[in-house]
Short mmCIF file of C-alpha atoms and ligand atoms in Angstrom, two decimals:
data_model
loop_
_atom_site.label_atom_id
_atom_site.label_comp_id
_atom_site.label_asym_id
_atom_site.label_seq_id
_atom_site.Cartn_x
_atom_site.Cartn_y
_atom_site.Cartn_z
CA MET A 1 -34.38 26.93 -40.10
CA TRP A 2 -35.95 26.52 -43.55
CA VAL A 3 -34.10 24.46 -46.16
CA GLY A 4 -35.31 23.81 -49.69
CA VAL A 5 -33.80 20.85 -51.51
CA VAL A 6 -33.82 20.30 -55.28
CA SER A 7 -33.46 16.56 -55.81
CA LEU A 8 -34.63 13.73 -58.06
CA PHE A 9 -34.84 11.52 -54.97
CA PRO A 10 -36.78 13.48 -52.31
CA GLU A 11 -37.56 10.30 -50.37
CA MET A 12 -33.87 10.12 -49.41
CA PHE A 13 -34.38 13.12 -47.14
CA ASP A 14 -36.52 11.02 -44.81
CA ALA A 15 -33.12 10.18 -43.31
CA VAL A 16 -32.89 13.67 -41.82
CA THR A 17 -36.56 14.57 -41.45
CA ARG A 18 -37.72 11.39 -39.66
CA TYR A 19 -34.87 10.26 -37.42
CA GLY A 20 -32.73 11.43 -34.53
CA VAL A 21 -31.82 14.99 -33.60
CA THR A 22 -32.88 16.43 -36.96
CA GLY A 23 -36.11 14.42 -36.99
CA ARG A 24 -36.99 15.87 -33.58
CA ALA A 25 -36.06 19.34 -34.82
CA VAL A 26 -38.59 18.94 -37.63
CA SER A 27 -41.32 17.73 -35.26
CA LYS A 28 -40.53 20.65 -32.94
CA GLY A 29 -40.86 23.09 -35.83
CA LEU A 30 -37.21 24.17 -35.53
CA LEU A 31 -36.28 22.74 -38.93
CA GLU A 32 -38.25 22.51 -42.17
CA VAL A 33 -36.96 20.62 -45.21
CA ALA A 34 -39.00 21.20 -48.39
CA CYS A 35 -38.19 19.09 -51.44
CA TYR A 36 -38.56 20.15 -55.08
CA ASN A 37 -38.21 17.43 -57.72
CA PRO A 38 -37.21 18.53 -61.25
CA ARG A 39 -39.22 15.57 -62.57
CA ASP A 40 -42.40 17.33 -61.45
CA TYR A 41 -41.68 20.01 -64.05
CA ALA A 42 -41.08 17.63 -66.97
CA GLN A 43 -43.67 18.14 -69.71
CA ASP A 44 -42.86 15.20 -71.98
CA LYS A 45 -44.44 11.75 -71.88
CA HIS A 46 -41.32 10.15 -70.38
CA ARG A 47 -40.87 12.95 -67.82
CA THR A 48 -37.27 13.41 -68.96
CA VAL A 49 -34.88 15.04 -66.46
CA ASP A 50 -31.53 14.34 -68.10
CA ASP A 51 -29.91 15.45 -71.32
CA ARG A 52 -26.88 14.64 -73.43
CA PRO A 53 -23.64 16.62 -72.98
CA TYR A 54 -22.46 18.88 -75.80
CA GLY A 55 -19.10 17.63 -77.04
CA GLY A 56 -20.10 14.01 -76.40
CA GLY A 57 -18.52 11.82 -73.74
CA PRO A 58 -19.93 9.37 -71.22
CA GLY A 59 -22.99 9.99 -69.11
CA MET A 60 -25.73 12.60 -69.04
CA LEU A 61 -26.33 15.96 -67.39
CA MET A 62 -29.39 17.21 -65.55
CA LYS A 63 -31.80 18.73 -68.07
CA VAL A 64 -31.59 22.54 -67.87
CA ASP A 65 -35.26 23.60 -67.99
CA THR A 66 -36.65 21.15 -65.41
CA LEU A 67 -33.73 21.82 -63.07
CA ARG A 68 -34.04 25.60 -63.35
CA GLN A 69 -37.80 25.49 -62.77
CA ALA A 70 -37.31 23.45 -59.60
CA ILE A 71 -34.66 25.89 -58.35
CA HIS A 72 -36.87 28.89 -59.07
CA VAL A 73 -39.90 27.36 -57.31
CA ALA A 74 -37.72 26.48 -54.31
CA ARG A 75 -36.31 30.00 -54.20
CA GLU A 76 -39.80 31.54 -54.41
CA SER A 77 -41.07 29.23 -51.66
CA ALA A 78 -38.15 30.24 -49.45
CA GLU A 79 -38.89 33.91 -49.90
CA ARG A 80 -42.61 33.44 -49.34
CA ARG A 81 -42.05 31.37 -46.19
CA THR A 82 -39.27 33.41 -44.62
CA GLY A 83 -39.48 36.81 -46.22
CA GLN A 84 -35.78 36.55 -47.00
CA ARG A 85 -33.88 35.89 -50.22
CA ALA A 86 -32.61 32.32 -50.29
CA LYS A 87 -28.94 31.42 -50.72
CA VAL A 88 -28.73 28.72 -53.41
CA VAL A 89 -25.97 26.17 -52.78
CA TYR A 90 -24.75 23.49 -55.21
CA LEU A 91 -23.00 20.48 -53.66
CA SER A 92 -20.14 19.15 -55.78
CA PRO A 93 -16.48 18.10 -55.53
CA GLN A 94 -15.64 21.36 -57.33
CA GLY A 95 -16.93 23.40 -54.41
CA ARG A 96 -15.20 24.98 -51.43
CA LEU A 97 -14.35 22.38 -48.79
CA LEU A 98 -16.95 22.48 -46.01
CA ASP A 99 -15.78 22.85 -42.42
CA GLN A 100 -17.48 23.95 -39.20
CA ARG A 101 -16.83 27.62 -39.98
CA GLY A 102 -18.53 27.15 -43.35
CA VAL A 103 -21.45 25.38 -41.69
CA LYS A 104 -21.88 28.27 -39.25
CA ASN A 105 -21.86 30.80 -42.10
CA LEU A 106 -24.35 28.83 -44.18
CA ALA A 107 -26.61 28.20 -41.16
CA ALA A 108 -26.65 31.91 -40.46
CA SER A 109 -27.81 32.61 -43.98
CA SER A 110 -30.97 30.52 -43.80
CA PRO A 111 -33.11 30.09 -45.88
CA LEU A 112 -31.00 27.83 -47.98
CA VAL A 113 -31.83 26.07 -51.23
CA LEU A 114 -29.58 23.04 -51.71
CA VAL A 115 -29.22 21.69 -55.26
CA ALA A 116 -28.41 17.96 -55.33
CA GLY A 117 -26.91 16.98 -58.66
CA ARG A 118 -27.19 13.60 -60.34
CA TYR A 119 -25.76 11.95 -63.47
CA GLU A 120 -22.54 13.82 -64.38
CA GLY A 121 -23.71 17.14 -62.98
CA ILE A 122 -25.40 20.32 -64.14
CA ASP A 123 -24.89 22.79 -67.00
CA GLU A 124 -22.27 25.43 -66.15
CA ARG A 125 -24.68 28.19 -67.19
CA VAL A 126 -27.07 27.07 -64.43
CA VAL A 127 -24.17 27.33 -61.96
CA GLU A 128 -23.46 30.85 -63.25
CA ALA A 129 -27.08 32.02 -63.36
CA ASP A 130 -28.75 30.27 -60.42
CA ILE A 131 -26.13 29.05 -57.92
CA ASP A 132 -24.80 31.46 -55.26
CA GLU A 133 -22.19 29.15 -53.69
CA GLU A 134 -20.68 25.76 -54.53
CA TRP A 135 -19.56 23.57 -51.60
CA SER A 136 -17.90 20.15 -51.27
CA ILE A 137 -18.02 17.79 -48.29
CA GLY A 138 -14.73 16.18 -49.28
CA ASP A 139 -12.38 15.10 -52.03
CA TYR A 140 -14.20 12.02 -53.26
CA VAL A 141 -16.93 11.41 -55.82
CA LEU A 142 -20.40 10.30 -54.81
CA SER A 143 -23.33 9.26 -56.99
CA GLY A 144 -25.37 12.32 -56.18
CA GLY A 145 -25.58 15.47 -54.11
CA GLU A 146 -28.28 14.18 -51.73
CA LEU A 147 -25.93 12.77 -49.08
CA PRO A 148 -23.78 15.94 -49.10
CA ALA A 149 -26.97 18.00 -48.77
CA MET A 150 -28.02 15.91 -45.78
CA VAL A 151 -24.59 16.31 -44.20
CA LEU A 152 -24.97 20.08 -44.44
CA ILE A 153 -28.57 20.01 -43.15
CA ASP A 154 -27.53 17.90 -40.13
CA ALA A 155 -24.50 20.01 -39.24
CA ALA A 156 -26.40 23.31 -39.67
CA ALA A 157 -29.49 22.14 -37.78
CA ARG A 158 -27.36 21.35 -34.72
CA LEU A 159 -26.55 25.05 -34.47
CA VAL A 160 -30.20 26.12 -34.26
CA PRO A 161 -31.09 27.01 -30.65
CA GLY A 162 -33.32 24.35 -29.09
CA VAL A 163 -32.31 21.56 -31.48
CA LEU A 164 -29.80 20.00 -29.10
CA GLY A 165 -30.92 19.05 -25.60
CA HIS A 166 -28.18 21.15 -24.04
CA GLN A 167 -27.01 24.03 -26.22
CA ASP A 168 -23.60 23.63 -24.64
CA SER A 169 -23.42 20.26 -26.44
CA ALA A 170 -23.05 22.16 -29.71
CA ASP A 171 -20.44 24.41 -28.17
CA GLU A 172 -18.54 21.39 -26.79
CA ASP A 173 -18.78 19.45 -30.05
CA SER A 174 -15.42 18.79 -31.57
CA PHE A 175 -14.63 21.39 -34.22
CA SER A 176 -17.00 23.85 -32.57
CA ASP A 177 -13.86 25.25 -30.88
CA GLY A 178 -11.61 24.12 -33.71
CA LEU A 179 -10.30 21.12 -31.77
CA LEU A 180 -10.90 17.38 -31.95
CA ASP A 181 -13.22 15.96 -29.31
CA CYS A 182 -11.87 14.42 -26.12
CA PRO A 183 -12.31 10.68 -25.39
CA HIS A 184 -15.68 9.67 -23.90
CA TYR A 185 -16.51 6.90 -21.40
CA THR A 186 -19.68 5.34 -20.00
CA ARG A 187 -20.56 2.22 -17.97
CA PRO A 188 -19.10 -0.27 -17.14
CA GLU A 189 -16.04 1.07 -15.30
CA ALA A 190 -13.83 -1.63 -16.85
CA VAL A 191 -14.01 -2.97 -20.41
CA ASP A 192 -11.63 -5.89 -21.12
CA GLY A 193 -9.57 -4.67 -18.19
CA ARG A 194 -9.40 -1.12 -19.56
CA GLU A 195 -10.54 1.31 -16.87
CA VAL A 196 -12.20 4.74 -17.02
CA PRO A 197 -9.72 7.59 -16.27
CA LYS A 198 -10.02 8.11 -12.51
CA VAL A 199 -10.52 11.87 -12.83
CA LEU A 200 -13.87 11.25 -14.55
CA LEU A 201 -15.10 9.36 -11.46
CA SER A 202 -13.78 11.97 -9.04
CA GLY A 203 -16.68 14.41 -9.10
CA ASP A 204 -14.09 17.21 -9.30
CA HIS A 205 -15.68 19.18 -12.14
CA GLY A 206 -12.76 21.57 -12.45
CA ALA A 207 -10.31 18.73 -12.83
CA ILE A 208 -12.67 16.99 -15.27
CA ARG A 209 -12.94 20.13 -17.39
CA ARG A 210 -9.15 20.50 -17.46
CA TRP A 211 -8.66 16.79 -18.30
CA ARG A 212 -11.11 17.07 -21.18
CA MET A 213 -9.50 20.25 -22.53
CA LYS A 214 -6.01 18.69 -22.24
CA SER A 215 -7.21 15.54 -24.01
CA SER A 216 -8.78 17.56 -26.85
CA LEU A 217 -5.65 19.65 -27.28
CA GLY A 218 -3.36 16.62 -27.10
CA ARG A 219 -5.46 14.58 -29.52
CA THR A 220 -5.55 17.50 -31.95
CA TRP A 221 -1.77 17.95 -31.64
CA LEU A 222 -1.21 14.26 -32.39
CA ARG A 223 -3.80 13.71 -35.13
CA ARG A 224 -4.54 17.10 -36.74
CA PRO A 225 -1.69 19.53 -36.01
CA ASP A 226 -2.96 21.62 -38.93
CA LEU A 227 -5.96 22.65 -36.84
CA LEU A 228 -3.63 24.13 -34.23
CA GLU A 229 -1.83 26.26 -36.80
CA ASN A 230 -4.85 28.55 -37.12
CA LYS A 231 -5.85 28.47 -33.47
CA THR A 232 -4.83 30.95 -30.79
CA LEU A 233 -4.59 29.11 -27.45
CA ASP A 234 -5.30 30.93 -24.20
CA THR A 235 -2.87 30.69 -21.29
CA GLU A 236 -4.59 27.69 -19.73
CA GLN A 237 -4.82 25.82 -23.06
CA ARG A 238 -1.13 26.50 -23.81
CA LYS A 239 -0.17 25.16 -20.36
CA LEU A 240 -2.31 22.04 -20.74
CA LEU A 241 -0.95 21.30 -24.23
CA ASP A 242 2.63 21.77 -23.02
CA GLU A 243 1.89 19.32 -20.18
CA PHE A 244 0.46 16.82 -22.66
CA ILE A 245 3.47 17.10 -24.98
CA GLU A 246 5.88 16.68 -22.06
CA GLU A 247 4.04 13.59 -20.80
CA TYR A 248 3.82 12.21 -24.34
CA ALA A 249 7.55 12.57 -24.84
CA ASP A 250 8.29 10.61 -21.62
N1 4GY B 301 -17.77 15.18 -52.70
C1 4GY B 301 -18.89 15.95 -52.79
N2 4GY B 301 -19.13 17.02 -52.03
O1 4GY B 301 -20.31 17.53 -52.41
N3 4GY B 301 -20.83 16.81 -53.40
C2 4GY B 301 -19.98 15.82 -53.66
C3 4GY B 301 -20.17 14.77 -54.67
O2 4GY B 301 -19.36 13.87 -54.80
N4 4GY B 301 -21.26 14.91 -55.42
C4 4GY B 301 -21.52 13.95 -56.48
C5 4GY B 301 -22.44 14.53 -57.49
C6 4GY B 301 -21.94 15.84 -58.01
C7 4GY B 301 -22.85 16.38 -59.08
C8 4GY B 301 -23.04 15.37 -60.17
C9 4GY B 301 -23.49 14.07 -59.63
C10 4GY B 301 -22.58 13.52 -58.59
#
């Protein structure tokens, strides 16, 4: 997967290119993150990358020409490296709320160019002319688009075959099937007197699978019933959820 990032702080992306699952994906050649800094295209002595907003008001915007040049170079690099037209994504609270379905769609449309805003944002004409899709990671305001870009890179990279040790891990991730994850346990068998559910020590893999599915369904029903509204349960899932609800009511 090739991802271009337009950012004034490229060093921040060490967090995904040098550590953990995504860091290993980079070293295995399964993920490439190329950074393009608008400041590299500034021609003035002070290497200006911000500009004042028309109409006045607090704060600055990203300077149009340096931002657009960085986006265009990133887009050209994407097409040269992959032979495909890049999808240019702007991360902002005004975008469509990102969920696992959105991650899957964006991951499938690699190469991606992610534009990380700073200051108070970018000129609307750049959004109209250069941005294909605007996405948000949640209804809160951050100081820049770098962390949202890294969230998207991490979630999308996990879907690339070979990135996770066991591909089924991605399939079993919570949200991969639209449900919350089941509880997890590891050694020791008792923590402050709280024991591991016996079924997980039984070696009965069928029973373990059913317990995990029932726990995911029950946890989703309790904590995020909205996720169940759009989910069609199969016969087994319906039975397990009914069992959970009956036991919960007792
Ligand atoms: N929430 C969010 N989801 O995606 N991005 C978000 C954000 O809060 N971004 C802040 C940026 C937005 C552009 C101007 C500078 C601050």
